[in-house]
Coordinates of C-alpha atoms in Angstrom, one line a residue:
X62 CA 133.9 59.5 -15.0
X63 CA 134.9 58.5 -11.6
X64 CA 132.3 58.8 -9.3
X65 CA 133.4 59.3 -5.6
X66 CA 130.5 58.4 -3.1
X67 CA 130.8 59.4 0.6
X68 CA 131.2 61.9 3.4
X69 CA 131.7 65.6 3.0
X70 CA 131.9 68.0 6.1
X71 CA 133.4 70.6 7.6
X72 CA 136.7 70.5 9.4
X73 CA 137.3 72.9 12.2
X74 CA 140.9 73.5 11.9
X75 CA 142.7 75.2 15.1
X76 CA 144.0 78.6 14.3
X77 CA 145.1 80.3 17.5
X78 CA 142.6 80.2 20.0
X79 CA 140.0 79.5 17.8
X80 CA 138.7 77.3 14.7
X81 CA 138.6 77.9 11.0
X82 CA 135.9 76.2 9.1
X83 CA 137.2 74.5 6.1
X84 CA 135.6 72.1 3.5
X85 CA 136.7 68.3 3.7
X86 CA 135.6 65.0 4.3
X87 CA 137.8 61.8 2.9
X88 CA 135.5 61.3 0.1
X89 CA 134.6 64.7 -1.0
X90 CA 138.7 65.6 -0.8
X91 CA 139.3 62.7 -3.3
X92 CA 136.7 64.3 -5.8
X93 CA 138.2 67.5 -5.5
X94 CA 141.5 66.4 -6.4
X95 CA 140.5 64.1 -9.5
X96 CA 139.0 67.2 -10.9
X97 CA 141.8 69.3 -10.0
X98 CA 144.4 66.9 -11.6
X99 CA 141.9 66.8 -14.7
X100 CA 140.3 63.3 -14.5
X101 CA 136.3 63.6 -15.2
X102 CA 134.9 63.1 -11.7
X103 CA 131.6 63.1 -10.1
X104 CA 130.3 63.3 -6.5
X105 CA 127.5 61.5 -4.8
X106 CA 126.5 62.7 -1.5
X107 CA 123.8 64.7 0.5
X108 CA 125.0 68.6 0.6
X109 CA 123.2 70.4 3.6
X110 CA 121.2 73.7 2.6
X111 CA 122.6 75.4 5.8
X112 CA 125.8 78.0 5.6
X113 CA 128.4 75.0 5.9
X114 CA 126.7 73.2 3.1
X115 CA 126.8 76.0 0.9
X116 CA 130.7 76.3 1.8
X117 CA 131.2 72.6 0.4
X118 CA 130.0 73.7 -3.4
X119 CA 132.1 75.8 -4.7
X120 CA 135.5 73.9 -4.4
X121 CA 133.5 71.0 -6.0
X122 CA 132.2 73.0 -9.3
X123 CA 135.4 75.1 -8.8
X124 CA 137.4 71.7 -9.9
X125 CA 134.9 70.8 -12.2
X126 CA 133.3 68.0 -10.5
X127 CA 129.8 66.9 -11.5
X128 CA 127.4 67.5 -8.8
X129 CA 124.3 66.7 -10.5
X130 CA 123.8 63.4 -8.2
X131 CA 123.8 65.5 -5.2
X132 CA 120.7 65.8 -3.4
X133 CA 120.0 69.0 -1.2
X134 CA 118.9 68.4 2.2
X135 CA 117.6 70.6 5.4
X136 CA 119.3 68.3 7.9
X137 CA 122.8 69.9 9.2
X138 CA 126.2 69.3 7.9
X139 CA 128.7 67.0 9.8
X140 CA 131.7 69.2 11.7
X141 CA 135.0 67.5 12.5
X142 CA 137.1 69.3 15.0
X143 CA 140.7 68.8 14.5
X144 CA 143.5 68.3 16.7
X145 CA 147.0 68.5 15.3
X146 CA 149.8 67.0 17.1
X147 CA 153.2 67.3 15.5
X148 CA 151.3 68.1 12.0
X149 CA 149.4 64.9 12.2
X150 CA 145.7 65.3 12.2
X151 CA 143.1 63.8 14.7
X152 CA 139.4 64.3 14.6
X153 CA 136.1 64.5 16.8
X154 CA 133.2 64.0 14.7
X155 CA 129.4 65.7 15.2
X156 CA 127.3 63.8 12.8
X157 CA 124.4 62.5 14.4
X158 CA 121.4 62.9 12.0
X159 CA 123.6 64.9 9.6
X160 CA 122.5 65.5 5.9
X161 CA 124.9 62.6 4.6
X162 CA 124.3 60.3 7.8
X163 CA 120.7 59.9 6.9
X164 CA 121.3 58.6 3.2
X165 CA 119.4 55.6 2.7
X166 CA 119.7 52.8 0.0
X167 CA 116.3 53.8 -1.5
X168 CA 117.6 57.3 -1.7
X169 CA 120.0 56.3 -4.4
X170 CA 119.8 57.6 -7.6
X171 CA 120.3 55.8 -11.3
X172 CA 123.8 55.8 -12.0
X173 CA 124.5 57.2 -15.6
X174 CA 126.3 55.1 -18.0
X175 CA 128.8 58.0 -17.9
X176 CA 130.1 56.5 -14.7
X177 CA 132.8 54.3 -15.0
X178 CA 134.6 53.8 -12.0
X179 CA 133.6 54.2 -8.3
X180 CA 135.3 55.1 -5.4
X181 CA 134.0 55.1 -1.8
X182 CA 135.5 55.0 1.7
X183 CA 135.8 57.4 5.1
X184 CA 133.0 57.3 7.7
X185 CA 130.5 57.1 5.6
X186 CA 130.9 53.3 5.5
X187 CA 130.4 53.2 9.4
X188 CA 127.1 54.3 10.7
X189 CA 123.3 53.6 8.9
X190 CA 121.4 54.3 7.1
X191 CA 124.6 56.0 4.8
X192 CA 127.0 52.7 5.3
X193 CA 124.0 50.3 4.3
X194 CA 123.7 53.1 1.2
X195 CA 126.9 53.0 -0.1
X196 CA 127.2 49.3 0.4
X197 CA 124.0 49.1 -1.8
X198 CA 125.5 51.3 -4.3
X199 CA 128.9 49.3 -4.7
X200 CA 127.0 45.9 -5.2
X201 CA 124.8 47.8 -7.7
X202 CA 127.7 49.1 -9.7
X203 CA 130.6 46.5 -9.4
X204 CA 129.5 44.4 -12.3
X205 CA 130.2 46.8 -14.8
X206 CA 133.1 49.0 -13.2
X207 CA 136.0 48.8 -11.0
X208 CA 135.6 49.9 -7.2
X209 CA 138.2 51.3 -5.0
X210 CA 137.9 51.6 -1.6
X211 CA 139.7 53.4 1.2
X212 CA 137.9 52.6 4.8
X213 CA 140.1 55.3 6.6
X214 CA 139.5 53.7 9.7
X215 CA 138.5 56.0 12.9
X216 CA 138.2 53.2 15.9
X217 CA 136.8 56.0 17.9
X218 CA 134.2 56.6 15.5
X219 CA 132.9 53.1 15.7
X220 CA 130.2 52.4 18.0
X221 CA 129.3 48.6 16.7
X222 CA 132.7 47.3 15.8
X223 CA 131.1 43.6 14.9
X224 CA 129.0 45.1 12.4
X225 CA 131.6 47.4 11.2
X226 CA 134.2 44.6 10.9
X227 CA 131.2 42.6 8.9
X228 CA 130.4 45.5 6.5
X229 CA 134.3 46.1 5.7
X230 CA 134.5 42.1 5.0
X231 CA 132.0 42.3 2.6
X232 CA 132.9 45.6 0.8
X233 CA 136.9 44.2 0.7
X234 CA 135.2 41.2 -1.1
X235 CA 133.5 43.3 -3.5
X236 CA 136.5 46.0 -3.9
X237 CA 139.1 46.0 -6.8
X238 CA 141.5 48.4 -5.4
X239 CA 142.1 49.0 -1.5
X240 CA 144.0 51.9 0.0
X241 CA 145.2 51.1 3.5
X242 CA 147.3 52.7 6.0
X243 CA 149.6 51.1 8.4
X244 CA 147.3 51.6 11.2
X245 CA 144.5 50.4 9.2
X246 CA 146.1 47.0 8.3
X247 CA 146.8 46.7 12.0
X248 CA 143.4 47.3 12.9
X249 CA 142.0 44.8 10.4
X250 CA 144.7 42.3 10.9
X251 CA 145.8 42.8 14.9
X252 CA 149.4 41.4 15.4
X253 CA 149.9 40.4 11.7
X254 CA 152.9 41.5 9.8
X255 CA 151.9 44.0 7.3
X256 CA 152.8 41.2 4.3
X257 CA 150.7 38.8 6.2
X258 CA 147.7 41.2 6.6
X259 CA 147.8 42.4 3.0
X260 CA 148.0 38.9 1.7
X261 CA 144.9 38.3 3.8
X262 CA 143.2 40.7 1.9
X263 CA 144.0 40.1 -1.0
X264 CA 142.8 36.5 -0.9
X265 CA 139.3 38.0 -0.3
X266 CA 139.4 39.4 -4.1
X267 CA 140.7 42.8 -4.6
X268 CA 143.4 43.0 -7.4
X269 CA 146.0 45.6 -5.7
X270 CA 146.4 47.0 -2.2
X271 CA 148.0 50.6 -2.1
X272 CA 149.5 50.7 1.4
X273 CA 150.5 54.3 2.6
X274 CA 153.2 55.2 5.0
X275 CA 153.7 58.9 5.3
X276 CA 157.4 60.0 4.6
X277 CA 158.1 56.0 4.2
X278 CA 156.5 56.5 0.8
X279 CA 153.9 53.8 -0.4
X280 CA 153.8 50.3 -1.5
X281 CA 151.7 48.0 -3.8
X282 CA 150.7 44.6 -2.8
X283 CA 149.2 42.6 -5.8
X284 CA 149.9 39.4 -7.2
X285 CA 153.3 39.9 -8.5
X286 CA 156.4 41.3 -6.4
X287 CA 155.4 44.2 -3.9
X288 CA 156.3 47.6 -5.6
X289 CA 157.3 50.9 -3.8
X290 CA 157.3 54.7 -4.5
X291 CA 159.6 56.5 -2.1
X292 CA 157.9 59.9 -0.5
X293 CA 158.7 63.6 -2.0
X294 CA 160.9 65.2 0.6
X295 CA 158.5 68.3 1.6
X296 CA 158.1 70.8 4.5
X297 CA 154.8 69.3 6.4
X298 CA 152.1 72.0 7.4
X299 CA 149.8 69.2 8.0
X300 CA 148.5 65.8 6.8
X301 CA 145.0 66.8 6.3
X302 CA 143.8 65.2 3.2
X303 CA 147.1 63.4 2.2
X304 CA 145.5 59.8 1.9
X305 CA 142.7 61.2 0.0
X306 CA 144.9 63.1 -2.5
X307 CA 146.9 60.0 -2.8
X308 CA 143.7 57.9 -3.8
X309 CA 143.0 60.4 -6.3
X310 CA 146.6 60.4 -7.8
X311 CA 146.0 56.7 -8.2
X312 CA 142.8 56.7 -9.8
X313 CA 143.9 59.5 -12.1
X314 CA 147.1 57.5 -13.1
X315 CA 145.0 54.3 -13.9
X316 CA 142.4 56.3 -15.8
X317 CA 144.9 58.0 -17.9
X318 CA 146.3 54.3 -18.9
X319 CA 143.2 53.2 -19.8
X320 CA 143.4 50.8 -16.8
X321 CA 140.3 52.1 -14.9
X322 CA 137.7 49.7 -16.6
X323 CA 136.3 46.3 -15.7
X324 CA 138.6 44.6 -18.1
X325 CA 141.6 46.8 -17.8
X326 CA 141.5 46.1 -14.0
X327 CA 142.1 42.6 -14.3
X328 CA 145.3 43.2 -16.6
X329 CA 147.3 45.4 -14.5
X330 CA 151.0 45.2 -14.9
X331 CA 153.6 46.2 -12.4
X332 CA 154.7 49.4 -15.1
X333 CA 150.9 50.6 -14.9
X334 CA 150.7 50.1 -10.8
X335 CA 154.3 51.8 -10.1
X336 CA 152.8 55.0 -12.3
X337 CA 149.9 55.1 -10.1
X338 CA 151.9 54.8 -6.7
X339 CA 154.4 57.3 -7.8
X340 CA 151.5 60.0 -8.9
X341 CA 149.7 59.4 -5.6
X342 CA 152.8 60.1 -3.4
X343 CA 153.8 63.2 -5.6
X344 CA 150.5 64.5 -5.4
X345 CA 150.1 63.9 -1.6
X346 CA 153.4 65.6 -1.0
X347 CA 151.9 68.9 -2.3
X348 CA 148.8 68.5 0.2
X349 CA 150.8 68.0 3.2
X350 CA 153.2 71.0 2.5
X351 CA 150.1 73.6 3.0
X352 CA 147.5 73.8 5.7
X353 CA 144.1 71.8 5.3
X354 CA 143.1 69.8 2.5
X355 CA 144.1 71.5 -0.6
X356 CA 145.1 69.0 -3.3
X357 CA 147.3 70.2 -6.2
X358 CA 146.2 71.2 -9.7
X359 CA 147.6 69.6 -12.7
X360 CA 150.1 72.0 -13.4
X361 CA 151.5 71.8 -10.1
X362 CA 152.3 68.4 -10.3
X363 CA 154.1 69.2 -13.5
X364 CA 156.0 71.5 -11.7
X365 CA 157.0 69.6 -8.8
X366 CA 160.5 68.3 -8.7
X367 CA 161.3 64.5 -9.7

């Protein structure tokens, strides 16, 4: 089972002159996308007992995601108000004292042997105590399972940039797989070319860096020649959840090929990585073709033209 540990929230999506609440959150979206693709997945994050928290549960259980590690909380659910500009999503977060943000390292449950890989990322890495909790979880799990991280960097959410950069430095050193957008690479290595920035991060220890580029498709930087997968041409509704779905496609493809193990991650081939890139881009194309974070089911990926 692939365990996704990180934020869930309610996206307040513009709808005319008002907003429509939609379950979301980077790591939450990835867990649901994995479940819909048929990959065994679990989710770890506190879920509020408020009305918004109750909205978060059905999409998880409906996708077959194991939520047995999710504690319930009387704190409020994080809200993210979305602004769409040309289909691109920008966010304003209401998160202070929320159910997820107050997760502490000592609150972490024992991770069962059925968990074989860990995915982390998003705004849950930024503030404490939840950022410290995720870092502690990675340190505990990485000796026996591969770890994938997508920091999904939101500069406006970062109150202490030095502390966050230091945490990312530690987490990137513990990760096997890293997903970064062009904006993420620019933030991590200002002024460096994409290849220079990727090479520097690979030098910290990860096996593969998956770089997404929207309509430009995706690339994989690793010890071999850089690999690329073209984007699937679709009419874009919005980009909410696109990167999260891409992550799920990558993980699902690697799991399907038996590569998502501590031994397998050290023996990745160009073909295995290219398959992961391809499934990630195909899955993301379906998500951007419809409003909100609505990742595809396995049958929809089969029906998508090559």
